[in-house]
């Protein structure tokens, strides 16, 4: 799966302009929040908790323009709690964003 960083980068630049330190801070805040939601997905044992974490992750990703994470969160929301395939895809997507540097 390839990742489109342009939307995330464009959203961050649109929010703060050329302030690279603020962009880095917002990227870190996004990643921390996304990791928290994925952790909640890992720990979800019922449909309601799974759905809640998936929709929170989707909303977070939409706020930052992280299109692949939006799609994967949607996939999670439509899946069964603990679905290992979607959890691995989400983890890989977040690591890829974390490792991506301009």
GROMACS .gro file of N, CA and C in nm:
model
  306
    1UNK      N    1   0.085  -0.118   0.000
    1UNK     CA    2   0.000   0.000   0.000
    1UNK      C    3   0.089   0.124   0.000
    2UNK      N    4   0.062   0.215  -0.091
    2UNK     CA    5   0.138   0.339  -0.094
    2UNK      C    6   0.061   0.446  -0.016
    3UNK      N    7   0.133   0.542   0.031
    3UNK     CA    8   0.073   0.646   0.114
    3UNK      C    9   0.091   0.781   0.049
    4UNK      N   10  -0.015   0.860   0.050
    4UNK     CA   11  -0.014   0.995  -0.006
    4UNK      C   12   0.005   1.093   0.109
    5UNK      N   13   0.126   1.145   0.121
    5UNK     CA   14   0.155   1.239   0.230
    5UNK      C   15   0.114   1.380   0.195
    6UNK      N   16   0.087   1.404   0.069
    6UNK     CA   17   0.056   1.538   0.024
    6UNK      C   18  -0.061   1.602   0.096
    7UNK      N   19  -0.166   1.525   0.119
    7UNK     CA   20  -0.284   1.581   0.184
    7UNK      C   21  -0.253   1.621   0.328
    8UNK      N   22  -0.181   1.537   0.401
    8UNK     CA   23  -0.143   1.570   0.540
    8UNK      C   24  -0.051   1.692   0.541
    9UNK      N   25   0.049   1.690   0.456
    9UNK     CA   26   0.142   1.802   0.451
    9UNK      C   27   0.072   1.932   0.409
   10UNK      N   28  -0.019   1.922   0.313
   10UNK     CA   29  -0.092   2.040   0.267
   10UNK      C   30  -0.183   2.095   0.378
   11UNK      N   31  -0.247   2.005   0.452
   11UNK     CA   32  -0.334   2.049   0.561
   11UNK      C   33  -0.254   2.119   0.669
   12UNK      N   34  -0.138   2.065   0.701
   12UNK     CA   35  -0.054   2.128   0.804
   12UNK      C   36  -0.003   2.264   0.756
   13UNK      N   37   0.043   2.270   0.633
   13UNK     CA   38   0.093   2.397   0.579
   13UNK      C   39  -0.019   2.501   0.570
   14UNK      N   40  -0.139   2.457   0.533
   14UNK     CA   41  -0.251   2.551   0.525
   14UNK      C   42  -0.287   2.605   0.662
   15UNK      N   43  -0.270   2.523   0.763
   15UNK     CA   44  -0.306   2.564   0.899
   15UNK      C   45  -0.205   2.662   0.958
   16UNK      N   46  -0.077   2.644   0.928
   16UNK     CA   47   0.025   2.724   0.996
   16UNK      C   48   0.124   2.793   0.904
   17UNK      N   49   0.109   2.777   0.774
   17UNK     CA   50   0.203   2.840   0.683
   17UNK      C   51   0.337   2.771   0.682
   18UNK      N   52   0.445   2.850   0.685
   18UNK     CA   53   0.580   2.796   0.675
   18UNK      C   54   0.647   2.771   0.809
   19UNK      N   55   0.574   2.776   0.917
   19UNK     CA   56   0.630   2.757   1.050
   19UNK      C   57   0.662   2.609   1.072
   20UNK      N   58   0.786   2.570   1.040
   20UNK     CA   59   0.825   2.429   1.045
   20UNK      C   60   0.818   2.370   1.186
   21UNK      N   61   0.846   2.449   1.287
   21UNK     CA   62   0.839   2.394   1.423
   21UNK      C   63   0.694   2.365   1.462
   22UNK      N   64   0.603   2.451   1.420
   22UNK     CA   65   0.462   2.427   1.450
   22UNK      C   66   0.408   2.310   1.368
   23UNK      N   67   0.452   2.297   1.244
   23UNK     CA   68   0.414   2.183   1.161
   23UNK      C   69   0.459   2.054   1.229
   24UNK      N   70   0.583   2.053   1.277
   24UNK     CA   71   0.636   1.934   1.346
   24UNK      C   72   0.556   1.904   1.472
   25UNK      N   73   0.519   2.008   1.545
   25UNK     CA   74   0.440   1.989   1.667
   25UNK      C   75   0.301   1.933   1.636
   26UNK      N   76   0.238   1.985   1.531
   26UNK     CA   77   0.106   1.934   1.492
   26UNK      C   78   0.114   1.790   1.440
   27UNK      N   79   0.219   1.760   1.365
   27UNK     CA   80   0.239   1.623   1.316
   27UNK      C   81   0.254   1.528   1.434
   28UNK      N   82   0.331   1.569   1.535
   28UNK     CA   83   0.349   1.487   1.655
   28UNK      C   84   0.217   1.469   1.729
   29UNK      N   85   0.139   1.575   1.740
   29UNK     CA   86   0.009   1.566   1.807
   29UNK      C   87  -0.083   1.470   1.731
   30UNK      N   88  -0.084   1.479   1.600
   30UNK     CA   89  -0.164   1.387   1.520
   30UNK      C   90  -0.121   1.243   1.543
   31UNK      N   91   0.009   1.219   1.535
   31UNK     CA   92   0.059   1.082   1.551
   31UNK      C   93   0.029   1.026   1.690
   32UNK      N   94   0.047   1.107   1.792
   32UNK     CA   95   0.017   1.063   1.929
   32UNK      C   96  -0.131   1.027   1.942
   33UNK      N   97  -0.217   1.110   1.890
   33UNK     CA   98  -0.361   1.084   1.898
   33UNK      C   99  -0.399   0.961   1.816
   34UNK      N  100  -0.342   0.948   1.697
   34UNK     CA  101  -0.373   0.832   1.612
   34UNK      C  102  -0.327   0.703   1.680
   35UNK      N  103  -0.210   0.705   1.740
   35UNK     CA  104  -0.161   0.586   1.811
   35UNK      C  105  -0.252   0.550   1.928
   36UNK      N  106  -0.303   0.651   1.997
   36UNK     CA  107  -0.397   0.626   2.108
   36UNK      C  108  -0.523   0.557   2.059
   37UNK      N  109  -0.575   0.603   1.946
   37UNK     CA  110  -0.697   0.542   1.892
   37UNK      C  111  -0.672   0.400   1.844
   38UNK      N  112  -0.557   0.375   1.784
   38UNK     CA  113  -0.524   0.239   1.741
   38UNK      C  114  -0.507   0.149   1.863
   39UNK      N  115  -0.448   0.201   1.970
   39UNK     CA  116  -0.438   0.125   2.094
   39UNK      C  117  -0.578   0.090   2.147
   40UNK      N  118  -0.670   0.186   2.141
   40UNK     CA  119  -0.807   0.158   2.183
   40UNK      C  120  -0.872   0.052   2.094
   41UNK      N  121  -0.843   0.054   1.966
   41UNK     CA  122  -0.893  -0.050   1.878
   41UNK      C  123  -0.839  -0.187   1.920
   42UNK      N  124  -0.711  -0.192   1.953
   42UNK     CA  125  -0.651  -0.318   1.999
   42UNK      C  126  -0.721  -0.371   2.124
   43UNK      N  127  -0.760  -0.281   2.211
   43UNK     CA  128  -0.820  -0.321   2.339
   43UNK      C  129  -0.971  -0.337   2.334
   44UNK      N  130  -1.033  -0.297   2.224
   44UNK     CA  131  -1.180  -0.305   2.213
   44UNK      C  132  -1.224  -0.451   2.214
   45UNK      N  133  -1.323  -0.479   2.298
   45UNK     CA  134  -1.376  -0.615   2.308
   45UNK      C  135  -1.523  -0.623   2.267
   46UNK      N  136  -1.581  -0.510   2.234
   46UNK     CA  137  -1.720  -0.512   2.190
   46UNK      C  138  -1.734  -0.419   2.070
   47UNK      N  139  -1.844  -0.439   1.999
   47UNK     CA  140  -1.869  -0.358   1.879
   47UNK      C  141  -1.871  -0.208   1.908
   48UNK      N  142  -1.932  -0.170   2.019
   48UNK     CA  143  -1.946  -0.027   2.050
   48UNK      C  144  -1.809   0.039   2.071
   49UNK      N  145  -1.721  -0.023   2.147
   49UNK     CA  146  -1.588   0.034   2.171
   49UNK      C  147  -1.505   0.037   2.042
   50UNK      N  148  -1.516  -0.069   1.964
   50UNK     CA  149  -1.445  -0.076   1.836
   50UNK      C  150  -1.492   0.037   1.744
   51UNK      N  151  -1.623   0.051   1.730
   51UNK     CA  152  -1.678   0.155   1.644
   51UNK      C  153  -1.637   0.295   1.692
   52UNK      N  154  -1.646   0.316   1.822
   52UNK     CA  155  -1.611   0.447   1.878
   52UNK      C  156  -1.467   0.484   1.844
   53UNK      N  157  -1.374   0.391   1.866
   53UNK     CA  158  -1.233   0.419   1.838
   53UNK      C  159  -1.211   0.439   1.688
   54UNK      N  160  -1.277   0.358   1.606
   54UNK     CA  161  -1.261   0.371   1.460
   54UNK      C  162  -1.312   0.506   1.410
   55UNK      N  163  -1.428   0.549   1.459
   55UNK     CA  164  -1.483   0.677   1.415
   55UNK      C  165  -1.403   0.794   1.470
   56UNK      N  166  -1.351   0.782   1.590
   56UNK     CA  167  -1.263   0.888   1.643
   56UNK      C  168  -1.138   0.899   1.557
   57UNK      N  169  -1.080   0.786   1.521
   57UNK     CA  170  -0.961   0.787   1.436
   57UNK      C  171  -0.993   0.847   1.300
   58UNK      N  172  -1.108   0.812   1.244
   58UNK     CA  173  -1.148   0.867   1.115
   58UNK      C  174  -1.163   1.019   1.123
   59UNK      N  175  -1.226   1.067   1.228
   59UNK     CA  176  -1.242   1.211   1.245
   59UNK      C  177  -1.109   1.282   1.262
   60UNK      N  178  -1.021   1.224   1.340
   60UNK     CA  179  -0.888   1.281   1.359
   60UNK      C  180  -0.814   1.288   1.225
   61UNK      N  181  -0.817   1.177   1.152
   61UNK     CA  182  -0.748   1.172   1.022
   61UNK      C  183  -0.808   1.274   0.925
   62UNK      N  184  -0.939   1.290   0.928
   62UNK     CA  185  -1.004   1.388   0.840
   62UNK      C  186  -0.961   1.530   0.875
   63UNK      N  187  -0.944   1.556   1.003
   63UNK     CA  188  -0.901   1.690   1.047
   63UNK      C  189  -0.762   1.725   0.996
   64UNK      N  190  -0.681   1.622   0.974
   64UNK     CA  191  -0.543   1.643   0.929
   64UNK      C  192  -0.522   1.606   0.783
   65UNK      N  193  -0.626   1.565   0.715
   65UNK     CA  194  -0.614   1.531   0.573
   65UNK      C  195  -0.534   1.404   0.548
   66UNK      N  196  -0.530   1.313   0.645
   66UNK     CA  197  -0.456   1.187   0.630
   66UNK      C  198  -0.547   1.086   0.560
   67UNK      N  199  -0.549   1.091   0.429
   67UNK     CA  200  -0.649   1.018   0.351
   67UNK      C  201  -0.641   0.866   0.368
   68UNK      N  202  -0.520   0.809   0.373
   68UNK     CA  203  -0.510   0.664   0.389
   68UNK      C  204  -0.562   0.621   0.525
   69UNK      N  205  -0.535   0.700   0.628
   69UNK     CA  206  -0.584   0.666   0.762
   69UNK      C  207  -0.736   0.678   0.766
   70UNK      N  208  -0.792   0.775   0.696
   70UNK     CA  209  -0.938   0.786   0.687
   70UNK      C  210  -0.996   0.657   0.628
   71UNK      N  211  -0.940   0.612   0.518
   71UNK     CA  212  -0.989   0.490   0.451
   71UNK      C  213  -0.974   0.368   0.541
   72UNK      N  214  -0.862   0.358   0.609
   72UNK     CA  215  -0.840   0.242   0.696
   72UNK      C  216  -0.930   0.247   0.819
   73UNK      N  217  -0.956   0.365   0.871
   73UNK     CA  218  -1.048   0.377   0.985
   73UNK      C  219  -1.189   0.338   0.942
   74UNK      N  220  -1.226   0.375   0.821
   74UNK     CA  221  -1.357   0.334   0.766
   74UNK      C  222  -1.362   0.181   0.754
   75UNK      N  223  -1.254   0.123   0.705
   75UNK     CA  224  -1.246  -0.023   0.695
   75UNK      C  225  -1.261  -0.087   0.834
   76UNK      N  226  -1.195  -0.028   0.932
   76UNK     CA  227  -1.206  -0.080   1.068
   76UNK      C  228  -1.350  -0.068   1.119
   77UNK      N  229  -1.412   0.046   1.096
   77UNK     CA  230  -1.549   0.068   1.144
   77UNK      C  231  -1.646  -0.034   1.085
   78UNK      N  232  -1.618  -0.078   0.964
   78UNK     CA  233  -1.705  -0.175   0.898
   78UNK      C  234  -1.668  -0.319   0.930
   79UNK      N  235  -1.560  -0.338   1.005
   79UNK     CA  236  -1.513  -0.472   1.037
   79UNK      C  237  -1.550  -0.516   1.178
   80UNK      N  238  -1.504  -0.633   1.212
   80UNK     CA  239  -1.531  -0.689   1.344
   80UNK      C  240  -1.424  -0.644   1.443
   81UNK      N  241  -1.462  -0.629   1.569
   81UNK     CA  242  -1.365  -0.591   1.672
   81UNK      C  243  -1.244  -0.685   1.672
   82UNK      N  244  -1.126  -0.625   1.678
   82UNK     CA  245  -1.003  -0.702   1.683
   82UNK      C  246  -0.953  -0.752   1.550
   83UNK      N  247  -1.015  -0.711   1.440
   83UNK     CA  248  -0.974  -0.756   1.306
   83UNK      C  249  -0.824  -0.729   1.286
   84UNK      N  250  -0.741  -0.835   1.284
   84UNK     CA  251  -0.596  -0.815   1.283
   84UNK      C  252  -0.542  -0.752   1.155
   85UNK      N  253  -0.605  -0.778   1.042
   85UNK     CA  254  -0.555  -0.723   0.916
   85UNK      C  255  -0.564  -0.572   0.915
   86UNK      N  256  -0.678  -0.518   0.954
   86UNK     CA  257  -0.693  -0.372   0.952
   86UNK      C  258  -0.606  -0.309   1.060
   87UNK      N  259  -0.587  -0.375   1.173
   87UNK     CA  260  -0.499  -0.320   1.276
   87UNK      C  261  -0.355  -0.310   1.225
   88UNK      N  262  -0.309  -0.413   1.156
   88UNK     CA  263  -0.173  -0.409   1.100
   88UNK      C  264  -0.160  -0.299   0.995
   89UNK      N  265  -0.262  -0.284   0.910
   89UNK     CA  266  -0.258  -0.177   0.809
   89UNK      C  267  -0.253  -0.039   0.874
   90UNK      N  268  -0.332  -0.020   0.979
   90UNK     CA  269  -0.331   0.109   1.050
   90UNK      C  270  -0.196   0.135   1.113
   91UNK      N  271  -0.139   0.035   1.176
   91UNK     CA  272  -0.007   0.052   1.238
   91UNK      C  273   0.097   0.088   1.133
   92UNK      N  274   0.094   0.019   1.019
   92UNK     CA  275   0.190   0.049   0.911
   92UNK      C  276   0.170   0.190   0.857
   93UNK      N  277   0.045   0.232   0.843
   93UNK     CA  278   0.018   0.366   0.792
   93UNK      C  279   0.071   0.473   0.887
   94UNK      N  280   0.052   0.452   1.014
   94UNK     CA  281   0.099   0.551   1.113
   94UNK      C  282   0.251   0.554   1.119
   95UNK      N  283   0.314   0.437   1.112
   95UNK     CA  284   0.461   0.433   1.110
   95UNK      C  285   0.514   0.501   0.984
   96UNK      N  286   0.447   0.479   0.871
   96UNK     CA  287   0.490   0.543   0.746
   96UNK      C  288   0.481   0.694   0.756
   97UNK      N  289   0.375   0.745   0.818
   97UNK     CA  290   0.362   0.890   0.837
   97UNK      C  291   0.470   0.940   0.932
   98UNK      N  292   0.492   0.864   1.036
   98UNK     CA  293   0.593   0.901   1.136
   98UNK      C  294   0.733   0.906   1.074
   99UNK      N  295   0.761   0.811   0.985
   99UNK     CA  296   0.893   0.804   0.922
   99UNK      C  297   0.911   0.902   0.808
  100UNK      N  298   0.801   0.955   0.756
  100UNK     CA  299   0.806   1.046   0.641
  100UNK      C  300   0.856   1.183   0.686
  101UNK      N  301   0.957   1.229   0.623
  101UNK     CA  302   1.010   1.364   0.649
  101UNK      C  303   1.034   1.430   0.516
  102UNK      N  304   1.003   1.558   0.510
  102UNK     CA  305   1.027   1.633   0.386
  102UNK      C  306   1.174   1.660   0.368
   0.00000   0.00000   0.00000
